[in-house]
PDB file of C-alpha atoms in Angstrom:
ATOM      1  CA  MET A   1     -87.467 122.097   7.369  1.00 43.00           C
ATOM      2  CA  THR A   2     -89.417 123.061   4.268  1.00 42.00           C
ATOM      3  CA  ALA A   3     -88.241 125.965   2.183  1.00 42.00           C
ATOM      4  CA  GLN A   4     -89.943 129.219   3.075  1.00 44.00           C
ATOM      5  CA  ARG A   5     -91.955 131.159   0.531  1.00 43.00           C
ATOM      6  CA  ILE A   6     -91.059 134.835   0.469  1.00 39.00           C
ATOM      7  CA  SER A   7     -94.327 136.734   0.564  1.00 39.00           C
ATOM      8  CA  ILE A   8     -95.105 140.386   0.042  1.00 36.00           C
ATOM      9  CA  ARG A   9     -95.760 140.676   3.788  1.00 36.00           C
ATOM     10  CA  ARG A  10     -92.219 139.450   4.527  1.00 37.00           C
ATOM     11  CA  LEU A  11     -90.767 141.962   2.082  1.00 34.00           C
ATOM     12  CA  ILE A  12     -92.623 144.831   3.704  1.00 35.00           C
ATOM     13  CA  LEU A  13     -91.420 143.790   7.170  1.00 38.00           C
ATOM     14  CA  MET A  14     -87.742 143.794   6.212  1.00 37.00           C
ATOM     15  CA  PRO A  15     -85.317 145.600   8.538  1.00 42.00           C
ATOM     16  CA  PRO A  16     -84.300 149.241   8.002  1.00 46.00           C
ATOM     17  CA  SER A  17     -81.034 148.080   6.409  1.00 47.00           C
ATOM     18  CA  ALA A  18     -83.018 146.604   3.507  1.00 41.00           C
ATOM     19  CA  PRO A  19     -83.042 148.389   0.140  1.00 43.00           C
ATOM     20  CA  LYS A  20     -85.298 151.447   0.065  1.00 42.00           C
ATOM     21  CA  PHE A  21     -87.035 150.380  -3.148  1.00 42.00           C
ATOM     22  CA  LEU A  22     -88.535 146.917  -3.345  1.00 41.00           C
ATOM     23  CA  ALA A  23     -89.808 145.376  -6.540  1.00 45.00           C
ATOM     24  CA  LEU A  24     -93.336 144.151  -5.874  1.00 45.00           C
ATOM     25  CA  PRO A  25     -95.008 141.825  -8.351  1.00 50.00           C
ATOM     26  CA  LYS A  26     -97.231 143.502 -10.941  1.00 51.00           C
ATOM     27  CA  LEU A  27    -100.880 142.509 -10.983  1.00 48.00           C
ATOM     28  CA  ASN A  28    -101.864 140.594 -14.069  1.00 48.00           C
ATOM     29  CA  ALA A  29    -105.144 139.367 -15.490  1.00 48.00           C
ATOM     30  CA  LYS A  30    -104.840 136.109 -13.549  1.00 47.00           C
ATOM     31  CA  VAL A  31    -104.769 137.975 -10.218  1.00 43.00           C
ATOM     32  CA  MET A  32    -107.563 140.277 -11.302  1.00 53.00           C
ATOM     33  CA  ALA A  33    -109.830 137.261 -11.956  1.00 71.00           C
ATOM     34  CA  MET A  34    -109.812 136.201  -8.324  1.00 86.00           C
ATOM     35  CA  ARG A  35    -112.214 133.561  -7.149  1.00 94.00           C
ATOM     36  CA  GLN A  36    -114.131 133.466  -3.899  1.00 96.00           C
ATOM     37  CA  VAL A  37    -114.196 130.210  -1.907  1.00 97.00           C
ATOM     38  CA  VAL A  38    -117.112 130.200   0.547  1.00 97.00           C
ATOM     39  CA  LEU A  39    -116.612 128.398   3.862  1.00 98.00           C
ATOM     40  CA  LYS A  40    -119.630 127.363   5.916  1.00 97.00           C
ATOM     41  CA  CYS A  41    -119.003 126.945   9.637  1.00 97.00           C
ATOM     42  CA  GLU A  42    -119.249 123.501  11.158  1.00 97.00           C
ATOM     43  CA  PRO A  43    -119.253 122.691  14.885  1.00 97.00           C
ATOM     44  CA  LEU A  44    -115.857 122.408  16.562  1.00 98.00           C
ATOM     45  CA  THR A  45    -115.736 118.917  18.060  1.00 97.00           C
ATOM     46  CA  VAL A  46    -112.971 116.474  18.955  1.00 97.00           C
ATOM     47  CA  GLU A  47    -113.915 114.276  15.983  1.00 97.00           C
ATOM     48  CA  THR A  48    -114.288 116.970  13.320  1.00 97.00           C
ATOM     49  CA  PHE A  49    -111.095 118.799  14.316  1.00 98.00           C
ATOM     50  CA  ALA A  50    -108.904 115.666  14.727  1.00 98.00           C
ATOM     51  CA  PRO A  51    -107.189 115.964  11.283  1.00 97.00           C
ATOM     52  CA  PHE A  52    -105.956 119.449  12.251  1.00 98.00           C
ATOM     53  CA  GLY A  53    -104.999 119.060  15.912  1.00 98.00           C
ATOM     54  CA  ARG A  54    -106.909 118.865  19.156  1.00 98.00           C
ATOM     55  CA  ILE A  55    -109.399 120.768  21.308  1.00 98.00           C
ATOM     56  CA  VAL A  56    -108.110 122.788  24.291  1.00 98.00           C
ATOM     57  CA  SER A  57    -110.385 123.733  27.170  1.00 95.00           C
ATOM     58  CA  ASP A  58    -107.794 124.837  29.749  1.00 95.00           C
ATOM     59  CA  PHE A  59    -105.078 127.096  28.341  1.00 96.00           C
ATOM     60  CA  SER A  60    -103.038 127.192  31.558  1.00 94.00           C
ATOM     61  CA  SER A  61    -102.453 123.436  31.560  1.00 94.00           C
ATOM     62  CA  ALA A  62    -102.011 122.961  27.797  1.00 96.00           C
ATOM     63  CA  THR A  63     -98.501 122.846  26.328  1.00 96.00           C
ATOM     64  CA  PRO A  64     -97.728 122.687  22.616  1.00 97.00           C
ATOM     65  CA  PHE A  65     -95.269 120.086  21.335  1.00 97.00           C
ATOM     66  CA  LEU A  66     -92.203 121.822  19.853  1.00 97.00           C
ATOM     67  CA  ARG A  67     -89.442 120.544  17.577  1.00 96.00           C
ATOM     68  CA  VAL A  68     -87.242 123.552  18.390  1.00 95.00           C
ATOM     69  CA  GLY A  69     -87.281 126.501  20.792  1.00 95.00           C
ATOM     70  CA  GLU A  70     -89.148 127.085  24.021  1.00 97.00           C
ATOM     71  CA  VAL A  71     -92.832 127.679  24.694  1.00 97.00           C
ATOM     72  CA  VAL A  72     -93.837 131.341  24.599  1.00 96.00           C
ATOM     73  CA  ARG A  73     -97.220 132.363  26.025  1.00 97.00           C
ATOM     74  CA  ASN A  74     -98.799 135.681  25.150  1.00 97.00           C
ATOM     75  CA  ARG A  75    -102.059 137.332  24.205  1.00 97.00           C
ATOM     76  CA  MET A  76    -103.057 138.476  20.773  1.00 96.00           C
ATOM     77  CA  ARG A  77    -105.851 140.799  19.745  1.00 97.00           C
ATOM     78  CA  VAL A  78    -107.559 139.944  16.498  1.00 96.00           C
ATOM     79  CA  ARG A  79    -110.330 141.657  14.598  1.00 96.00           C
ATOM     80  CA  ARG A  80    -113.346 140.115  12.960  1.00 96.00           C
ATOM     81  CA  VAL A  81    -113.050 139.597   9.221  1.00 95.00           C
ATOM     82  CA  ARG A  82    -115.283 137.858   6.726  1.00 93.00           C
ATOM     83  CA  GLU A  83    -112.634 137.433   4.048  1.00 96.00           C
ATOM     84  CA  VAL A  84    -109.340 135.623   4.639  1.00 97.00           C
ATOM     85  CA  GLU A  85    -106.381 136.583   2.467  1.00 97.00           C
ATOM     86  CA  TRP A  86    -103.364 135.418   4.514  1.00 97.00           C
ATOM     87  CA  VAL A  87    -102.742 131.932   5.891  1.00 98.00           C
ATOM     88  CA  SER A  88     -99.690 130.443   7.543  1.00 97.00           C
ATOM     89  CA  ALA A  89     -98.254 127.123   8.705  1.00 97.00           C
ATOM     90  CA  HIS A  90     -95.726 126.618  11.514  1.00 96.00           C
ATOM     91  CA  HIS A  91     -93.120 123.877  11.148  1.00 96.00           C
ATOM     92  CA  ASP A  92     -91.364 124.361  14.496  1.00 96.00           C
ATOM     93  CA  GLY A  93     -94.211 123.035  16.609  1.00 97.00           C
ATOM     94  CA  GLU A  94     -97.862 123.189  17.552  1.00 98.00           C
ATOM     95  CA  GLN A  95     -99.745 126.402  18.325  1.00 98.00           C
ATOM     96  CA  ILE A  96    -102.468 126.768  20.957  1.00 98.00           C
ATOM     97  CA  ILE A  97    -105.146 129.464  20.604  1.00 98.00           C
ATOM     98  CA  VAL A  98    -107.920 129.879  23.202  1.00 98.00           C
ATOM     99  CA  PRO A  99    -110.376 132.789  23.643  1.00 97.00           C
ATOM    100  CA  CYS A 100    -109.601 134.803  26.804  1.00 96.00           C
ATOM    101  CA  GLU A 101    -113.300 135.398  27.359  1.00 94.00           C
ATOM    102  CA  GLN A 102    -116.241 133.310  26.216  1.00 95.00           C
ATOM    103  CA  VAL A 103    -116.306 134.688  22.677  1.00 96.00           C
ATOM    104  CA  PRO A 104    -117.720 132.443  19.950  1.00 97.00           C
ATOM    105  CA  THR A 105    -114.877 132.031  17.471  1.00 98.00           C
ATOM    106  CA  VAL A 106    -114.306 130.629  13.988  1.00 98.00           C
ATOM    107  CA  PHE A 107    -111.067 128.746  13.316  1.00 98.00           C
ATOM    108  CA  VAL A 108    -110.141 128.444   9.614  1.00 98.00           C
ATOM    109  CA  VAL A 109    -107.742 125.565   8.886  1.00 98.00           C
ATOM    110  CA  ALA A 110    -106.435 123.255   6.144  1.00 98.00           C
ATOM    111  CA  PRO A 111    -104.385 120.052   6.449  1.00 98.00           C
ATOM    112  CA  PRO A 112    -100.577 120.084   6.237  1.00 97.00           C
ATOM    113  CA  ALA A 113     -99.296 120.268   2.668  1.00 96.00           C
ATOM    114  CA  PRO A 114     -96.424 122.016   0.846  1.00 94.00           C
ATOM    115  CA  GLN A 115     -99.009 124.569  -0.328  1.00 93.00           C
ATOM    116  CA  PRO A 116    -102.701 124.657   0.611  1.00 96.00           C
ATOM    117  CA  THR A 117    -105.485 124.341  -1.919  1.00 96.00           C
ATOM    118  CA  PRO A 118    -108.470 126.664  -1.530  1.00 96.00           C
ATOM    119  CA  GLU A 119    -110.868 123.694  -1.386  1.00 96.00           C
ATOM    120  CA  SER A 120    -108.953 122.112   1.506  1.00 97.00           C
ATOM    121  CA  PHE A 121    -109.910 124.850   3.994  1.00 98.00           C
ATOM    122  CA  ARG A 122    -112.620 124.324   6.586  1.00 98.00           C
ATOM    123  CA  ALA A 123    -114.179 126.663   9.154  1.00 98.00           C
ATOM    124  CA  PHE A 124    -114.959 125.442  12.677  1.00 98.00           C
ATOM    125  CA  LEU A 125    -117.194 127.327  15.107  1.00 98.00           C
ATOM    126  CA  SER A 126    -116.313 127.242  18.806  1.00 98.00           C
ATOM    127  CA  ASP A 127    -118.867 128.416  21.373  1.00 97.00           C
ATOM    128  CA  GLY A 128    -116.043 130.335  23.038  1.00 96.00           C
ATOM    129  CA  THR A 129    -115.457 127.907  25.905  1.00 97.00           C
ATOM    130  CA  ILE A 130    -112.830 125.939  23.986  1.00 97.00           C
ATOM    131  CA  GLY A 131    -109.901 126.686  21.714  1.00 98.00           C
ATOM    132  CA  VAL A 132    -107.576 124.641  19.541  1.00 98.00           C
ATOM    133  CA  CYS A 133    -104.090 123.214  19.395  1.00 98.00           C
ATOM    134  CA  LEU A 134    -103.007 123.344  15.764  1.00 98.00           C
ATOM    135  CA  ALA A 135    -100.861 120.392  14.674  1.00 98.00           C
ATOM    136  CA  ILE A 136     -97.481 121.041  13.077  1.00 97.00           C
ATOM    137  CA  GLY A 137     -97.847 122.253   9.493  1.00 97.00           C
ATOM    138  CA  VAL A 138    -101.583 122.940   9.638  1.00 98.00           C
ATOM    139  CA  TRP A 139    -102.497 125.945   7.497  1.00 98.00           C
ATOM    140  CA  HIS A 140    -104.531 128.491   9.415  1.00 98.00           C
ATOM    141  CA  ALA A 141    -105.794 132.044   9.538  1.00 98.00           C
ATOM    142  CA  PRO A 142    -106.021 134.117  12.725  1.00 98.00           C
ATOM    143  CA  PRO A 143    -109.094 133.249  14.813  1.00 98.00           C
ATOM    144  CA  ILE A 144    -112.258 135.152  13.890  1.00 98.00           C
ATOM    145  CA  PRO A 145    -114.408 136.460  16.777  1.00 98.00           C
ATOM    146  CA  VAL A 146    -118.072 136.210  15.822  1.00 96.00           C
ATOM    147  CA  PRO A 147    -120.154 138.568  17.989  1.00 91.00           C
ATOM    148  CA  CYS A 148    -117.708 141.468  18.317  1.00 94.00           C
ATOM    149  CA  ASN A 149    -115.304 143.517  16.197  1.00 96.00           C
ATOM    150  CA  HIS A 150    -112.213 142.260  18.049  1.00 96.00           C
ATOM    151  CA  ALA A 151    -111.250 139.896  20.861  1.00 97.00           C
ATOM    152  CA  LEU A 152    -108.267 138.721  22.925  1.00 97.00           C
ATOM    153  CA  TYR A 153    -106.852 135.216  22.629  1.00 98.00           C
ATOM    154  CA  ASP A 154    -104.325 133.330  24.728  1.00 97.00           C
ATOM    155  CA  ASN A 155    -101.575 132.051  22.454  1.00 97.00           C
ATOM    156  CA  ALA A 156     -98.812 129.483  23.081  1.00 97.00           C
ATOM    157  CA  GLN A 157     -96.236 128.514  20.477  1.00 97.00           C
ATOM    158  CA  GLY A 158     -92.509 128.110  19.939  1.00 95.00           C
ATOM    159  CA  SER A 159     -90.028 130.916  20.508  1.00 95.00           C
ATOM    160  CA  GLU A 160     -88.583 130.365  17.020  1.00 93.00           C
ATOM    161  CA  TRP A 161     -91.907 130.376  15.132  1.00 92.00           C
ATOM    162  CA  HIS A 162     -90.825 133.287  12.909  1.00 89.00           C
ATOM    163  CA  GLU A 163     -87.927 131.220  11.515  1.00 93.00           C
ATOM    164  CA  HIS A 164     -90.155 128.221  10.755  1.00 93.00           C
ATOM    165  CA  THR A 165     -93.354 129.776   9.416  1.00 95.00           C
ATOM    166  CA  VAL A 166     -94.539 129.766   5.831  1.00 95.00           C
ATOM    167  CA  GLU A 167     -97.075 132.403   4.802  1.00 96.00           C
ATOM    168  CA  VAL A 168     -99.272 132.421   1.727  1.00 96.00           C
ATOM    169  CA  HIS A 169    -101.123 135.444   0.396  1.00 96.00           C
ATOM    170  CA  LEU A 170    -104.082 133.697  -1.227  1.00 96.00           C
ATOM    171  CA  PRO A 171    -104.985 136.442  -3.764  1.00 96.00           C
ATOM    172  CA  THR A 172    -101.402 136.677  -5.053  1.00 94.00           C
ATOM    173  CA  GLU A 173    -100.359 133.045  -4.940  1.00 94.00           C
ATOM    174  CA  LEU A 174    -103.623 131.107  -5.465  1.00 94.00           C
ATOM    175  CA  CYS A 175    -105.833 133.749  -7.137  1.00 94.00           C
ATOM    176  CA  CYS A 176    -108.535 133.400  -4.500  1.00 96.00           C
ATOM    177  CA  PHE A 177    -109.740 134.487  -1.095  1.00 96.00           C
ATOM    178  CA  LEU A 178    -111.760 132.647   1.536  1.00 97.00           C
ATOM    179  CA  SER A 179    -115.148 134.058   2.455  1.00 97.00           C
ATOM    180  CA  VAL A 180    -116.391 132.822   5.841  1.00 97.00           C
ATOM    181  CA  GLU A 181    -120.149 132.647   6.391  1.00 96.00           C
ATOM    182  CA  LEU A 182    -120.325 133.851  10.001  1.00 92.00           C
ATOM    183  CA  PRO A 183    -123.332 132.725  12.071  1.00 88.00           C
TER     184      PRO A 183
END
């Protein structure tokens, strides 16, 4: 397994037994000069999404491949954003995300790498009838519902995802954020 990066989010979510005062990194001029990377949506098709995983049309029959753990199925509510600051990659197995209702959705992804580059991210627009199965190590943001402020998604992934996930806060670690041009 790859070494995990300790992010600010992980520090904030530490258990109550953690020290009361945490040293957070100070902002410097490099962070203040953040750059915006604009992502234009492209259609979500089998061919265009192949480097990142596969298309899923039936959540109930789809099962992610896992290296460790058992498959956990749940629902997650996400809100619409135009700017992406946090991305993550799972190294325990694949992750399946499918809209519960027919909600057009943008999936932001980048190919597996030790650390993503801002230019490697792409945005794919689903009409809401299909979702995705993210390959192991693919960098991704939460799905972005297009026509509404929030939406529910069916989610399937490994039971040990939290032990095998790397998170990157783009503004802190890469001095950028992703701006998605929603349709």
